[in-house]
GROMACS .gro file of C-alpha atoms in nm:
model
  211
    1MET     CA    1   6.413  -8.611  17.993
    2THR     CA    2   6.328  -8.784  17.667
    3THR     CA    3   6.273  -8.629  17.324
    4GLU     CA    4   6.029  -8.901  17.220
    5PRO     CA    5   5.711  -8.695  17.273
    6SER     CA    6   5.841  -8.407  17.057
    7THR     CA    7   5.944  -8.654  16.786
    8TYR     CA    8   5.598  -8.809  16.799
    9HIS     CA    9   5.426  -8.471  16.780
   10ARG     CA   10   5.642  -8.366  16.485
   11ARG     CA   11   5.548  -8.684  16.303
   12VAL     CA   12   5.178  -8.628  16.371
   13ALA     CA   13   5.205  -8.267  16.253
   14GLU     CA   14   5.376  -8.378  15.933
   15GLN     CA   15   5.105  -8.638  15.870
   16LYS     CA   16   4.833  -8.378  15.920
   17ARG     CA   17   5.012  -8.135  15.692
   18ALA     CA   18   5.035  -8.399  15.419
   19ALA     CA   19   4.664  -8.481  15.461
   20ILE     CA   20   4.574  -8.111  15.435
   21ILE     CA   21   4.779  -8.060  15.119
   22GLU     CA   22   4.632  -8.371  14.957
   23ALA     CA   23   4.275  -8.269  15.044
   24ALA     CA   24   4.327  -7.913  14.923
   25THR     CA   25   4.471  -8.030  14.592
   26ARG     CA   26   4.171  -8.257  14.532
   27LEU     CA   27   3.922  -7.985  14.625
   28PHE     CA   28   4.093  -7.717  14.418
   29LEU     CA   29   4.079  -7.949  14.119
   30ASP     CA   30   3.717  -8.055  14.173
   31ALA     CA   31   3.559  -7.728  14.291
   32GLY     CA   32   3.808  -7.469  14.174
   33TYR     CA   33   4.016  -7.235  14.385
   34ALA     CA   34   3.728  -6.995  14.450
   35GLY     CA   35   3.486  -7.276  14.527
   36THR     CA   36   3.704  -7.431  14.795
   37SER     CA   37   3.696  -7.309  15.152
   38LEU     CA   38   3.945  -7.384  15.425
   39ALA     CA   39   3.660  -7.536  15.624
   40LYS     CA   40   3.601  -7.788  15.344
   41VAL     CA   41   3.970  -7.867  15.332
   42ALA     CA   42   3.979  -7.930  15.707
   43GLU     CA   43   3.677  -8.159  15.683
   44MET     CA   44   3.819  -8.366  15.397
   45ALA     CA   45   4.161  -8.386  15.562
   46GLY     CA   46   4.009  -8.503  15.889
   47VAL     CA   47   4.160  -8.223  16.097
   48SER     CA   48   4.012  -7.942  16.300
   49LYS     CA   49   3.984  -7.593  16.154
   50ALA     CA   50   4.213  -7.472  16.432
   51THR     CA   51   4.480  -7.719  16.321
   52LEU     CA   52   4.450  -7.610  15.961
   53PHE     CA   53   4.454  -7.237  16.041
   54LYS     CA   54   4.761  -7.286  16.258
   55GLN     CA   55   4.957  -7.421  15.962
   56PHE     CA   56   4.784  -7.232  15.680
   57PRO     CA   57   4.611  -6.910  15.790
   58THR     CA   58   4.497  -6.829  15.436
   59LYS     CA   59   4.402  -7.016  15.121
   60ALA     CA   60   4.690  -6.844  14.940
   61ALA     CA   61   4.935  -6.979  15.197
   62LEU     CA   62   4.794  -7.327  15.146
   63PHE     CA   63   4.831  -7.302  14.769
   64ASP     CA   64   5.190  -7.181  14.808
   65ALA     CA   65   5.263  -7.487  15.022
   66ILE     CA   66   5.113  -7.717  14.758
   67VAL     CA   67   5.337  -7.564  14.491
   68THR     CA   68   5.648  -7.580  14.707
   69GLU     CA   69   5.580  -7.942  14.803
   70SER     CA   70   5.514  -8.044  14.444
   71TRP     CA   71   5.844  -7.905  14.317
   72LYS     CA   72   6.055  -7.996  14.619
   73VAL     CA   73   6.369  -8.193  14.545
   74GLU     CA   74   6.483  -8.407  14.835
   75ASP     CA   75   6.850  -8.409  14.740
   76GLU     CA   76   6.993  -8.119  14.543
   77GLY     CA   77   7.280  -8.343  14.446
   78ASP     CA   78   7.039  -8.503  14.201
   79LEU     CA   79   7.016  -8.167  14.025
   80ARG     CA   80   7.382  -8.072  14.045
   81PRO     CA   81   7.578  -8.390  13.986
   82PRO     CA   82   7.959  -8.399  13.984
   83THR     CA   83   8.078  -8.160  13.716
   84GLY     CA   84   8.320  -8.215  13.433
   85ASP     CA   85   8.115  -8.461  13.228
   86LEU     CA   86   7.839  -8.286  13.036
   87ARG     CA   87   7.670  -8.605  12.920
   88ALA     CA   88   7.661  -8.762  13.267
   89GLY     CA   89   7.546  -8.441  13.428
   90LEU     CA   90   7.265  -8.372  13.185
   91THR     CA   91   7.152  -8.734  13.194
   92ALA     CA   92   7.120  -8.719  13.572
   93ILE     CA   93   6.929  -8.391  13.553
   94GLY     CA   94   6.703  -8.522  13.277
   95ARG     CA   95   6.613  -8.839  13.467
   96ARG     CA   96   6.538  -8.633  13.776
   97TYR     CA   97   6.318  -8.399  13.574
   98VAL     CA   98   6.115  -8.689  13.439
   99ALA     CA   99   6.063  -8.818  13.793
  100LEU     CA  100   5.950  -8.473  13.901
  101LEU     CA  101   5.707  -8.419  13.614
  102THR     CA  102   5.548  -8.761  13.659
  103ARG     CA  103   5.493  -8.725  14.033
  104PRO     CA  104   5.134  -8.793  14.140
  105GLY     CA  105   4.951  -8.464  14.147
  106MET     CA  106   5.189  -8.261  13.931
  107ALA     CA  107   4.955  -8.261  13.630
  108ALA     CA  108   4.663  -8.179  13.859
  109LEU     CA  109   4.850  -7.879  13.997
  110PHE     CA  110   4.907  -7.739  13.648
  111ARG     CA  111   4.540  -7.790  13.563
  112ILE     CA  112   4.436  -7.594  13.872
  113VAL     CA  113   4.659  -7.303  13.777
  114ILE     CA  114   4.551  -7.302  13.413
  115ALA     CA  115   4.180  -7.321  13.499
  116GLU     CA  116   4.191  -7.044  13.761
  117LEU     CA  117   4.446  -6.814  13.596
  118PRO     CA  118   4.195  -6.565  13.445
  119ARG     CA  119   4.038  -6.498  13.787
  120PHE     CA  120   4.341  -6.553  14.008
  121PRO     CA  121   4.659  -6.453  13.822
  122GLU     CA  122   4.846  -6.468  14.152
  123LEU     CA  123   4.822  -6.848  14.137
  124GLY     CA  124   5.027  -6.849  13.820
  125GLU     CA  125   5.280  -6.614  13.975
  126ALA     CA  126   5.309  -6.833  14.285
  127HIS     CA  127   5.354  -7.146  14.074
  128PHE     CA  128   5.621  -6.980  13.864
  129GLU     CA  129   5.814  -6.812  14.146
  130ARG     CA  130   5.799  -7.090  14.407
  131GLY     CA  131   5.798  -7.393  14.182
  132LYS     CA  132   5.922  -7.380  13.827
  133MET     CA  133   6.170  -7.091  13.854
  134PRO     CA  134   6.378  -7.226  14.146
  135TYR     CA  135   6.406  -7.559  13.965
  136PHE     CA  136   6.495  -7.391  13.637
  137ASP     CA  137   6.760  -7.180  13.811
  138SER     CA  138   6.924  -7.490  13.956
  139VAL     CA  139   6.965  -7.632  13.604
  140ARG     CA  140   7.094  -7.301  13.471
  141ARG     CA  141   7.353  -7.285  13.750
  142TYR     CA  142   7.471  -7.634  13.661
  143LEU     CA  143   7.522  -7.529  13.299
  144GLU     CA  144   7.708  -7.218  13.413
  145THR     CA  145   7.943  -7.443  13.608
  146GLU     CA  146   8.006  -7.664  13.306
  147ASN     CA  147   8.066  -7.355  13.097
  148ALA     CA  148   8.317  -7.220  13.347
  149MET     CA  149   8.498  -7.554  13.357
  150GLY     CA  150   8.531  -7.565  12.980
  151THR     CA  151   8.326  -7.881  12.928
  152ALA     CA  152   8.057  -7.680  12.749
  153LYS     CA  153   8.053  -7.364  12.542
  154LEU     CA  154   7.740  -7.164  12.614
  155ASP     CA  155   7.674  -6.800  12.535
  156ASP     CA  156   7.327  -6.812  12.693
  157THR     CA  157   7.280  -7.064  12.975
  158GLU     CA  158   6.920  -6.955  13.026
  159LEU     CA  159   6.833  -7.043  12.667
  160ALA     CA  160   7.022  -7.373  12.691
  161ALA     CA  161   6.836  -7.473  13.010
  162THR     CA  162   6.506  -7.384  12.840
  163GLN     CA  163   6.594  -7.595  12.538
  164PHE     CA  164   6.696  -7.899  12.741
  165LEU     CA  165   6.401  -7.901  12.980
  166GLY     CA  166   6.163  -7.822  12.694
  167MET     CA  167   6.273  -8.122  12.489
  168ILE     CA  168   6.187  -8.346  12.783
  169SER     CA  169   5.865  -8.184  12.908
  170ASN     CA  170   5.716  -8.154  12.559
  171TYR     CA  171   5.698  -8.532  12.544
  172VAL     CA  172   5.676  -8.642  12.906
  173PHE     CA  173   5.440  -8.383  13.049
  174TRP     CA  174   5.254  -8.137  12.829
  175PRO     CA  175   5.045  -8.390  12.634
  176ARG     CA  176   4.892  -8.485  12.971
  177MET     CA  177   4.718  -8.147  12.977
  178LEU     CA  178   4.502  -8.253  12.684
  179LEU     CA  179   4.522  -8.631  12.679
  180MET     CA  180   4.408  -8.785  13.007
  181ASN     CA  181   4.547  -9.125  12.914
  182TRP     CA  182   4.889  -9.001  12.807
  183SER     CA  183   5.131  -9.224  12.995
  184PRO     CA  184   5.448  -9.315  12.805
  185ASP     CA  185   5.642  -9.608  12.946
  186ASP     CA  186   5.974  -9.579  13.127
  187ALA     CA  187   6.176  -9.687  12.825
  188SER     CA  188   6.021  -9.416  12.608
  189MET     CA  189   6.083  -9.145  12.864
  190SER     CA  190   6.439  -9.264  12.916
  191ASN     CA  191   6.496  -9.248  12.542
  192VAL     CA  192   6.367  -8.891  12.528
  193VAL     CA  193   6.621  -8.792  12.793
  194ASP     CA  194   6.904  -8.966  12.610
  195GLU     CA  195   6.816  -8.797  12.282
  196ALA     CA  196   6.789  -8.456  12.450
  197VAL     CA  197   7.133  -8.506  12.604
  198LEU     CA  198   7.281  -8.596  12.264
  199MET     CA  199   7.127  -8.282  12.112
  200MET     CA  200   7.275  -8.066  12.388
  201GLU     CA  201   7.613  -8.236  12.351
  202ALA     CA  202   7.615  -8.182  11.977
  203ARG     CA  203   7.525  -7.815  12.017
  204TYR     CA  204   7.719  -7.716  12.328
  205GLY     CA  205   7.970  -7.989  12.411
  206VAL     CA  206   8.328  -7.869  12.376
  207ALA     CA  207   8.454  -8.210  12.259
  208ASN     CA  208   8.204  -8.202  11.972
  209THR     CA  209   8.301  -7.851  11.864
  210THR     CA  210   8.676  -7.916  11.862
  211ASP     CA  211   8.687  -8.256  11.687
   0.00000   0.00000   0.00000
């Protein structure tokens, strides 16, 4: 007995899922959350309604999947690098955050949430709880580890994580919400990460506070 058919079917299912999520994101952005039906999503994705309903029985479930997919990190090691070197660890996290924020569709996802928030506050809650907060927590846990190891001195790891990610996103991402052509080059974004790391080191690095 071979497993080839099941492997094939899994691959087809994954391709259909990706097509559904892509179509839904485009429709949510163009027609709004309320103006998009699952039937329209199925049509644009090129799948049957039965196929769509099997994977996503409700529009809320589909939106949750879009959020989860957008924030998914393939390898958590990218977020929690080897500890003991605050500069190296934060640099790795910062580079990974830039890659995440500049993913195709990430800005579109934020625009959907912002546009629909007055009518559908649950979209904002889903985005926060399934997307941003799990990512934020992974960075906070990394800082807690550095603090415990003595390579950083932090009284409030939540505040420190907010400061670090904010320094990066305020240049790399948030201007995109207002400026459609905002697209800094790789060197500029790399420099922002480096400067944010130096700021964190100066404020929280144990070596800097004991020199």
